[in-house]
């Protein structure tokens, strides 16, 4: 159980770090949101479930899983809201062809 | 053993948050900054939970993490709503 | 029925989050859950008929494991792109959905945002505007696999032709 938890946490940390690197490297708002929205969601999800595995069957684990579910629902919604704001205010998407 | 592991994980996530901070400072547009702040918020939740396990007070810190997740979500929604109405200065995006 | 299920849901959340099981706190929980269920029953799940609520919930629960697998694939795709940013081929895709109701559309929007290389930009009526990060991602979107699965989960039909065209911008 502990080993599984640590593996999950390591995976989560890996995705969180990759998401941050993507934030820096990607060329425009929309592509950055891909990195932010996906990697962060899965990263924190994995850290939470990993810690829940590490704790075993106690109340804290249930709370951790509730927090994970909450992030799973809200994070894409927040990403979508920000993307919508960018689109409504006329930010154009970066294309590979337009920047050659 | 477990403590060292948690500490390492928390430090790695903090380093990632610093990378996102670069995006918040550098911009170029306000939307990038909002995304950056949102990302830092999500990473902070993970760090708070890990800190709770480091200090052996997981049951206390998980409540704080839940609250932080709520505030992070509401904050992102409010900011994006505001700039959706107000409009973004697109010229700052061009001058990358 | 709707209020009762909302009450049970809220009370379960109260039990887990409070962690106190003495009579006083349980009584507080019952009062608060009943009050919130009474006040907000008009806001949640208003369009699903009460008798189908359980079936719909079960459908969504069955949908989640597939979604989790897709999320992991999406993340590996992003990791690949982070290492090779020159592979990026962003494009904007518009399509119409045949899913009915807000819950189904919210589910589809969130699922699109979480799965391989696509973000929902805007939902207007039944028209989705989606930003895809690469050609593979856009192709996956056009196949309509996600829509079919959500339709199956919520017991709606999603067959027949679908108008899909790349956006002008």
mmCIF file of C-alpha atoms in Angstrom, chain B residues 1 8 10 15-16 27-28 31 33 40-41 43-44 49 57 59 61 70 72 74 79 81-82 89:
data_model
loop_
_atom_site.group_PDB
_atom_site.id
_atom_site.type_symbol
_atom_site.label_atom_id
_atom_site.label_comp_id
_atom_site.label_asym_id
_atom_site.label_seq_id
_atom_site.Cartn_x
_atom_site.Cartn_y
_atom_site.Cartn_z
ATOM 1 C CA UNK B 1 11.943 7.378 4.935
ATOM 2 C CA UNK B 8 11.265 15.839 -1.752
ATOM 3 C CA UNK B 10 6.778 18.996 -1.891
ATOM 4 C CA UNK B 15 10.056 24.322 -7.952
ATOM 5 C CA UNK B 16 7.307 23.720 -10.537
ATOM 6 C CA UNK B 27 2.790 37.615 -19.045
ATOM 7 C CA UNK B 28 2.483 38.648 -21.856
ATOM 8 C CA UNK B 31 -4.995 35.734 -19.412
ATOM 9 C CA UNK B 33 -1.241 35.568 -15.675
ATOM 10 C CA UNK B 40 0.143 27.828 -8.758
ATOM 11 C CA UNK B 41 -3.066 27.458 -6.745
ATOM 12 C CA UNK B 43 0.088 23.028 -6.998
ATOM 13 C CA UNK B 44 -0.291 24.735 -3.615
ATOM 14 C CA UNK B 49 -1.647 18.119 1.685
ATOM 15 C CA UNK B 57 -1.458 16.728 11.098
ATOM 16 C CA UNK B 59 -6.634 15.736 9.168
ATOM 17 C CA UNK B 61 -4.327 20.342 6.637
ATOM 18 C CA UNK B 70 -12.717 26.256 -3.353
ATOM 19 C CA UNK B 72 -8.869 28.879 -6.226
ATOM 20 C CA UNK B 74 -14.034 30.812 -7.374
ATOM 21 C CA UNK B 79 -11.259 36.819 -12.761
ATOM 22 C CA UNK B 81 -15.743 36.594 -15.835
ATOM 23 C CA UNK B 82 -14.386 40.077 -15.144
ATOM 24 C CA UNK B 89 -5.508 44.256 -24.149
#
